Amino acid sequence: MTVAPEMAAQIRRLYFAEHWKRGTIAAQLGVHPDVVARVIGRIGPKPGSAAARQRAVLLDPYKGFVVETLQQYPRLVATRLYDMIRVRGYTGSQRTLRRYVRQVRPRGHKAFLDIETLPGEVGQVDWAHVGEIGVEGGHRPLWLFVLLLSYSRAAFAELVLSLDASSLRRSLLRAASYFGGCPRVWLFDNAKTVVVERRGSLVRYHPKLVELASELHVELRVCDPGAPNQKGGVERIIRFYKGRFFAARFIHSVEQGNEQLGQFADEIATARPHPRLAGTTVAEALAEERRRLLPLPPALPPIEEVRPVAVDSQAFIHLDTNRYSVPTDHASGTLTLATDDQLVRLLDGDVEVARHQRCWGRKQVLEQPEHRQQLLAER
């Protein structure tokens, strides 16, 4: 096939100036790959030629480093390896390195061992985005929190509007109350509300999570990065909830959604057959697993988040974009904030000075009439 000079010039420009690959040129210009190869000529020396042997020699001092690095990081791209050995003195081409990397890169996929955990051993924790809900001042994402007991496949699930550490703490405490105990291990992914810092196998957990785990005697554990199979059970139960509960269902409030979630759990989720224990339902497996859970302390840790909070000059405190009023004699001072997902309490020492319903709207002002009347009387 004869190629027009204009086409040949375009092929050569795209290859030599723009550095397109031969397959890309053939696809974009609508020509056969052999035409592209013939126009640009054979690039590089033939395998086994003196030039090819010369280039291979340039790589020889670095082959041990390449193999060792790939054993530690088997998915490392060849271009990154090229950058690493180039600063160490390598003067050969990327092409030579790529050919060698294809030969020595560890092959195959990992084989996963299918195991069953002991009763009461592991609780897998995860969240899933399940929509949005209208609030005063806008919308908020709606999240499903799930803690799955790995042995029985029983799950505690609730809808939440926040994924911060305080929300995680509340959900874990509610799961403990629901099951009447805790598994020996909480298994998470590497979410920011769980892991503050990670370097390889060294993990620094969020202080609030460490404090709660210490009080309930639970071990904290996270999955390896890029290994979702390690908590596949909770991901399957989330798919189950999305398909059986959330599909074609309108949720207009967290309270309504959680009430229906509880009914669904009792009537459908725990009544389903256990996937591994033949002739056993999840509810029957849960009855066995509950006996193996860690017992709860006589008094559970408080569900409220407690911390100091500044009061502005107008006698309001700020929480999650909203403002809550306090008595005016506390203006420009500091109070103690005790809050959960239902209530906001303001304390002066041990004395409660204000109480509000928690607002999940955005940029709302919540002012109690008596606080305004006190301000008007003072003015």
PDB file of N, CA, C and O in Angstrom, residues 118-164:
ATOM      1  N   LEU A 118     -14.261 -16.810  64.556  1.00  0.00           N
ATOM      2  CA  LEU A 118     -14.918 -17.398  65.712  1.00  0.00           C
ATOM      3  C   LEU A 118     -16.049 -16.494  66.186  1.00  0.00           C
ATOM      4  O   LEU A 118     -16.035 -15.286  65.949  1.00  0.00           O
ATOM      5  N   PRO A 119     -17.035 -17.041  66.891  1.00  0.00           N
ATOM      6  CA  PRO A 119     -18.112 -16.200  67.429  1.00  0.00           C
ATOM      7  C   PRO A 119     -17.559 -15.136  68.373  1.00  0.00           C
ATOM      8  O   PRO A 119     -16.698 -15.420  69.216  1.00  0.00           O
ATOM      9  N   GLY A 120     -18.031 -13.916  68.206  1.00  0.00           N
ATOM     10  CA  GLY A 120     -17.627 -12.823  69.077  1.00  0.00           C
ATOM     11  C   GLY A 120     -16.255 -12.263  68.808  1.00  0.00           C
ATOM     12  O   GLY A 120     -15.752 -11.466  69.597  1.00  0.00           O
ATOM     13  N   GLU A 121     -15.645 -12.634  67.688  1.00  0.00           N
ATOM     14  CA  GLU A 121     -14.253 -12.239  67.454  1.00  0.00           C
ATOM     15  C   GLU A 121     -14.148 -10.892  66.743  1.00  0.00           C
ATOM     16  O   GLU A 121     -13.416 -10.004  67.195  1.00  0.00           O
ATOM     17  N   VAL A 122     -14.830 -10.703  65.614  1.00  0.00           N
ATOM     18  CA  VAL A 122     -14.608  -9.528  64.770  1.00  0.00           C
ATOM     19  C   VAL A 122     -15.938  -8.852  64.441  1.00  0.00           C
ATOM     20  O   VAL A 122     -16.925  -9.515  64.100  1.00  0.00           O
ATOM     21  N   GLY A 123     -15.918  -7.533  64.532  1.00  0.00           N
ATOM     22  CA  GLY A 123     -17.017  -6.710  64.040  1.00  0.00           C
ATOM     23  C   GLY A 123     -16.497  -5.799  62.945  1.00  0.00           C
ATOM     24  O   GLY A 123     -15.578  -5.007  63.174  1.00  0.00           O
ATOM     25  N   GLN A 124     -17.045  -5.922  61.747  1.00  0.00           N
ATOM     26  CA  GLN A 124     -16.605  -5.109  60.604  1.00  0.00           C
ATOM     27  C   GLN A 124     -17.443  -3.834  60.536  1.00  0.00           C
ATOM     28  O   GLN A 124     -18.665  -3.889  60.601  1.00  0.00           O
ATOM     29  N   VAL A 125     -16.763  -2.699  60.380  1.00  0.00           N
ATOM     30  CA  VAL A 125     -17.429  -1.400  60.435  1.00  0.00           C
ATOM     31  C   VAL A 125     -17.247  -0.674  59.107  1.00  0.00           C
ATOM     32  O   VAL A 125     -16.143  -0.655  58.546  1.00  0.00           O
ATOM     33  N   ASP A 126     -18.338  -0.066  58.627  1.00  0.00           N
ATOM     34  CA  ASP A 126     -18.236   0.718  57.387  1.00  0.00           C
ATOM     35  C   ASP A 126     -19.425   1.676  57.300  1.00  0.00           C
ATOM     36  O   ASP A 126     -20.387   1.570  58.056  1.00  0.00           O
ATOM     37  N   TRP A 127     -19.303   2.617  56.350  1.00  0.00           N
ATOM     38  CA  TRP A 127     -20.385   3.547  56.046  1.00  0.00           C
ATOM     39  C   TRP A 127     -20.709   3.451  54.561  1.00  0.00           C
ATOM     40  O   TRP A 127     -19.889   3.017  53.767  1.00  0.00           O
ATOM     41  N   ALA A 128     -21.910   3.908  54.214  1.00  0.00           N
ATOM     42  CA  ALA A 128     -22.303   3.971  52.807  1.00  0.00           C
ATOM     43  C   ALA A 128     -23.174   5.198  52.609  1.00  0.00           C
ATOM     44  O   ALA A 128     -24.028   5.509  53.446  1.00  0.00           O
ATOM     45  N   HIS A 129     -22.968   5.883  51.495  1.00  0.00           N
ATOM     46  CA  HIS A 129     -23.794   7.026  51.146  1.00  0.00           C
ATOM     47  C   HIS A 129     -25.098   6.507  50.541  1.00  0.00           C
ATOM     48  O   HIS A 129     -25.081   5.731  49.596  1.00  0.00           O
ATOM     49  N   VAL A 130     -26.230   6.946  51.095  1.00  0.00           N
ATOM     50  CA  VAL A 130     -27.518   6.408  50.649  1.00  0.00           C
ATOM     51  C   VAL A 130     -28.481   7.508  50.204  1.00  0.00           C
ATOM     52  O   VAL A 130     -29.687   7.266  50.098  1.00  0.00           O
ATOM     53  N   GLY A 131     -27.979   8.703  49.945  1.00  0.00           N
ATOM     54  CA  GLY A 131     -28.837   9.754  49.419  1.00  0.00           C
ATOM     55  C   GLY A 131     -28.625  11.073  50.111  1.00  0.00           C
ATOM     56  O   GLY A 131     -27.599  11.311  50.769  1.00  0.00           O
ATOM     57  N   GLU A 132     -29.609  11.946  49.986  1.00  0.00           N
ATOM     58  CA  GLU A 132     -29.600  13.256  50.613  1.00  0.00           C
ATOM     59  C   GLU A 132     -30.925  13.478  51.317  1.00  0.00           C
ATOM     60  O   GLU A 132     -31.933  12.844  50.999  1.00  0.00           O
ATOM     61  N   ILE A 133     -30.909  14.397  52.261  1.00  0.00           N
ATOM     62  CA  ILE A 133     -32.121  14.732  52.996  1.00  0.00           C
ATOM     63  C   ILE A 133     -32.202  16.242  53.115  1.00  0.00           C
ATOM     64  O   ILE A 133     -31.181  16.919  53.335  1.00  0.00           O
ATOM     65  N   GLY A 134     -33.399  16.786  52.928  1.00  0.00           N
ATOM     66  CA  GLY A 134     -33.586  18.220  53.015  1.00  0.00           C
ATOM     67  C   GLY A 134     -33.561  18.700  54.459  1.00  0.00           C
ATOM     68  O   GLY A 134     -34.177  18.093  55.336  1.00  0.00           O
ATOM     69  N   VAL A 135     -32.824  19.771  54.728  1.00  0.00           N
ATOM     70  CA  VAL A 135     -32.759  20.381  56.048  1.00  0.00           C
ATOM     71  C   VAL A 135     -32.958  21.883  55.882  1.00  0.00           C
ATOM     72  O   VAL A 135     -32.901  22.410  54.769  1.00  0.00           O
ATOM     73  N   GLU A 136     -33.190  22.563  56.993  1.00  0.00           N
ATOM     74  CA  GLU A 136     -33.328  24.011  56.934  1.00  0.00           C
ATOM     75  C   GLU A 136     -32.028  24.615  56.419  1.00  0.00           C
ATOM     76  O   GLU A 136     -30.953  24.359  56.948  1.00  0.00           O
ATOM     77  N   GLY A 137     -32.134  25.374  55.354  1.00  0.00           N
ATOM     78  CA  GLY A 137     -30.947  26.014  54.805  1.00  0.00           C
ATOM     79  C   GLY A 137     -30.233  25.208  53.743  1.00  0.00           C
ATOM     80  O   GLY A 137     -29.155  25.604  53.298  1.00  0.00           O
ATOM     81  N   GLY A 138     -30.785  24.056  53.329  1.00  0.00           N
ATOM     82  CA  GLY A 138     -30.122  23.297  52.271  1.00  0.00           C
ATOM     83  C   GLY A 138     -30.355  21.802  52.374  1.00  0.00           C
ATOM     84  O   GLY A 138     -31.435  21.347  52.761  1.00  0.00           O
ATOM     85  N   HIS A 139     -29.347  21.038  52.044  1.00  0.00           N
ATOM     86  CA  HIS A 139     -29.407  19.575  52.069  1.00  0.00           C
ATOM     87  C   HIS A 139     -28.182  19.027  52.793  1.00  0.00           C
ATOM     88  O   HIS A 139     -27.139  19.685  52.874  1.00  0.00           O
ATOM     89  N   ARG A 140     -28.335  17.820  53.302  1.00  0.00           N
ATOM     90  CA  ARG A 140     -27.199  17.106  53.896  1.00  0.00           C
ATOM     91  C   ARG A 140     -27.137  15.697  53.309  1.00  0.00           C
ATOM     92  O   ARG A 140     -28.176  15.077  53.078  1.00  0.00           O
ATOM     93  N   PRO A 141     -25.918  15.191  53.094  1.00  0.00           N
ATOM     94  CA  PRO A 141     -25.802  13.792  52.673  1.00  0.00           C
ATOM     95  C   PRO A 141     -26.264  12.859  53.780  1.00  0.00           C
ATOM     96  O   PRO A 141     -26.060  13.134  54.971  1.00  0.00           O
ATOM     97  N   LEU A 142     -26.900  11.783  53.378  1.00  0.00           N
ATOM     98  CA  LEU A 142     -27.414  10.791  54.317  1.00  0.00           C
ATOM     99  C   LEU A 142     -26.516   9.562  54.244  1.00  0.00           C
ATOM    100  O   LEU A 142     -26.277   9.020  53.164  1.00  0.00           O
ATOM    101  N   TRP A 143     -26.038   9.116  55.416  1.00  0.00           N
ATOM    102  CA  TRP A 143     -25.092   8.005  55.484  1.00  0.00           C
ATOM    103  C   TRP A 143     -25.677   6.857  56.285  1.00  0.00           C
ATOM    104  O   TRP A 143     -26.424   7.066  57.242  1.00  0.00           O
ATOM    105  N   LEU A 144     -25.315   5.653  55.892  1.00  0.00           N
ATOM    106  CA  LEU A 144     -25.687   4.449  56.623  1.00  0.00           C
ATOM    107  C   LEU A 144     -24.456   3.926  57.347  1.00  0.00           C
ATOM    108  O   LEU A 144     -23.443   3.607  56.715  1.00  0.00           O
ATOM    109  N   PHE A 145     -24.529   3.860  58.677  1.00  0.00           N
ATOM    110  CA  PHE A 145     -23.475   3.230  59.483  1.00  0.00           C
ATOM    111  C   PHE A 145     -23.846   1.771  59.705  1.00  0.00           C
ATOM    112  O   PHE A 145     -24.996   1.464  60.034  1.00  0.00           O
ATOM    113  N   VAL A 146     -22.878   0.878  59.536  1.00  0.00           N
ATOM    114  CA  VAL A 146     -23.130  -0.556  59.730  1.00  0.00           C
ATOM    115  C   VAL A 146     -21.990  -1.167  60.526  1.00  0.00           C
ATOM    116  O   VAL A 146     -20.812  -0.924  60.237  1.00  0.00           O
ATOM    117  N   LEU A 147     -22.346  -1.947  61.549  1.00  0.00           N
ATOM    118  CA  LEU A 147     -21.385  -2.819  62.231  1.00  0.00           C
ATOM    119  C   LEU A 147     -21.892  -4.239  62.085  1.00  0.00           C
ATOM    120  O   LEU A 147     -22.986  -4.575  62.557  1.00  0.00           O
ATOM    121  N   LEU A 148     -21.121  -5.076  61.406  1.00  0.00           N
ATOM    122  CA  LEU A 148     -21.501  -6.460  61.132  1.00  0.00           C
ATOM    123  C   LEU A 148     -20.677  -7.406  61.996  1.00  0.00           C
ATOM    124  O   LEU A 148     -19.440  -7.319  62.013  1.00  0.00           O
ATOM    125  N   LEU A 149     -21.327  -8.298  62.706  1.00  0.00           N
ATOM    126  CA  LEU A 149     -20.629  -9.369  63.425  1.00  0.00           C
ATOM    127  C   LEU A 149     -20.271 -10.456  62.413  1.00  0.00           C
ATOM    128  O   LEU A 149     -21.153 -11.036  61.778  1.00  0.00           O
ATOM    129  N   SER A 150     -18.979 -10.717  62.258  1.00  0.00           N
ATOM    130  CA  SER A 150     -18.513 -11.569  61.161  1.00  0.00           C
ATOM    131  C   SER A 150     -19.035 -12.995  61.249  1.00  0.00           C
ATOM    132  O   SER A 150     -19.269 -13.630  60.223  1.00  0.00           O
ATOM    133  N   TYR A 151     -19.203 -13.520  62.454  1.00  0.00           N
ATOM    134  CA  TYR A 151     -19.636 -14.920  62.566  1.00  0.00           C
ATOM    135  C   TYR A 151     -21.122 -15.075  62.242  1.00  0.00           C
ATOM    136  O   TYR A 151     -21.499 -15.865  61.377  1.00  0.00           O
ATOM    137  N   SER A 152     -21.967 -14.311  62.907  1.00  0.00           N
ATOM    138  CA  SER A 152     -23.412 -14.509  62.760  1.00  0.00           C
ATOM    139  C   SER A 152     -23.993 -13.786  61.558  1.00  0.00           C
ATOM    140  O   SER A 152     -25.105 -14.094  61.134  1.00  0.00           O
ATOM    141  N   ARG A 153     -23.262 -12.808  61.011  1.00  0.00           N
ATOM    142  CA  ARG A 153     -23.726 -11.940  59.913  1.00  0.00           C
ATOM    143  C   ARG A 153     -24.858 -11.019  60.375  1.00  0.00           C
ATOM    144  O   ARG A 153     -25.543 -10.424  59.548  1.00  0.00           O
ATOM    145  N   ALA A 154     -25.031 -10.873  61.681  1.00  0.00           N
ATOM    146  CA  ALA A 154     -26.009  -9.916  62.191  1.00  0.00           C
ATOM    147  C   ALA A 154     -25.407  -8.524  62.147  1.00  0.00           C
ATOM    148  O   ALA A 154     -24.210  -8.342  62.400  1.00  0.00           O
ATOM    149  N   ALA A 155     -26.240  -7.527  61.841  1.00  0.00           N
ATOM    150  CA  ALA A 155     -25.739  -6.174  61.661  1.00  0.00           C
ATOM    151  C   ALA A 155     -26.555  -5.185  62.470  1.00  0.00           C
ATOM    152  O   ALA A 155     -27.783  -5.308  62.580  1.00  0.00           O
ATOM    153  N   PHE A 156     -25.852  -4.212  63.033  1.00  0.00           N
ATOM    154  CA  PHE A 156     -26.500  -3.016  63.559  1.00  0.00           C
ATOM    155  C   PHE A 156     -26.338  -1.930  62.511  1.00  0.00           C
ATOM    156  O   PHE A 156     -25.229  -1.678  62.033  1.00  0.00           O
ATOM    157  N   ALA A 157     -27.445  -1.283  62.142  1.00  0.00           N
ATOM    158  CA  ALA A 157     -27.401  -0.243  61.113  1.00  0.00           C
ATOM    159  C   ALA A 157     -28.204   0.954  61.579  1.00  0.00           C
ATOM    160  O   ALA A 157     -29.279   0.801  62.186  1.00  0.00           O
ATOM    161  N   GLU A 158     -27.685   2.145  61.302  1.00  0.00           N
ATOM    162  CA  GLU A 158     -28.440   3.361  61.590  1.00  0.00           C
ATOM    163  C   GLU A 158     -28.051   4.446  60.594  1.00  0.00           C
ATOM    164  O   GLU A 158     -26.940   4.453  60.048  1.00  0.00           O
ATOM    165  N   LEU A 159     -28.985   5.364  60.362  1.00  0.00           N
ATOM    166  CA  LEU A 159     -28.745   6.504  59.492  1.00  0.00           C
ATOM    167  C   LEU A 159     -28.139   7.638  60.303  1.00  0.00           C
ATOM    168  O   LEU A 159     -28.579   7.922  61.427  1.00  0.00           O
ATOM    169  N   VAL A 160     -27.130   8.281  59.736  1.00  0.00           N
ATOM    170  CA  VAL A 160     -26.465   9.403  60.396  1.00  0.00           C
ATOM    171  C   VAL A 160     -26.262  10.515  59.373  1.00  0.00           C
ATOM    172  O   VAL A 160     -26.267  10.286  58.158  1.00  0.00           O
ATOM    173  N   LEU A 161     -26.076  11.719  59.894  1.00  0.00           N
ATOM    174  CA  LEU A 161     -25.858  12.886  59.037  1.00  0.00           C
ATOM    175  C   LEU A 161     -24.430  13.399  59.111  1.00  0.00           C
ATOM    176  O   LEU A 161     -24.116  14.420  58.507  1.00  0.00           O
ATOM    177  N   SER A 162     -23.589  12.725  59.847  1.00  0.00           N
ATOM    178  CA  SER A 162     -22.206  13.166  60.004  1.00  0.00           C
ATOM    179  C   SER A 162     -21.295  11.955  60.034  1.00  0.00           C
ATOM    180  O   SER A 162     -21.684  10.883  60.519  1.00  0.00           O
ATOM    181  N   LEU A 163     -20.077  12.134  59.540  1.00  0.00           N
ATOM    182  CA  LEU A 163     -19.081  11.063  59.575  1.00  0.00           C
ATOM    183  C   LEU A 163     -17.891  11.427  60.454  1.00  0.00           C
ATOM    184  O   LEU A 163     -16.825  10.849  60.310  1.00  0.00           O
ATOM    185  N   ASP A 164     -18.060  12.383  61.361  1.00  0.00           N
ATOM    186  CA  ASP A 164     -16.933  12.772  62.195  1.00  0.00           C
ATOM    187  C   ASP A 164     -16.709  11.748  63.311  1.00  0.00           C
ATOM    188  O   ASP A 164     -17.465  10.781  63.472  1.00  0.00           O
TER     189      ASP A 164
END
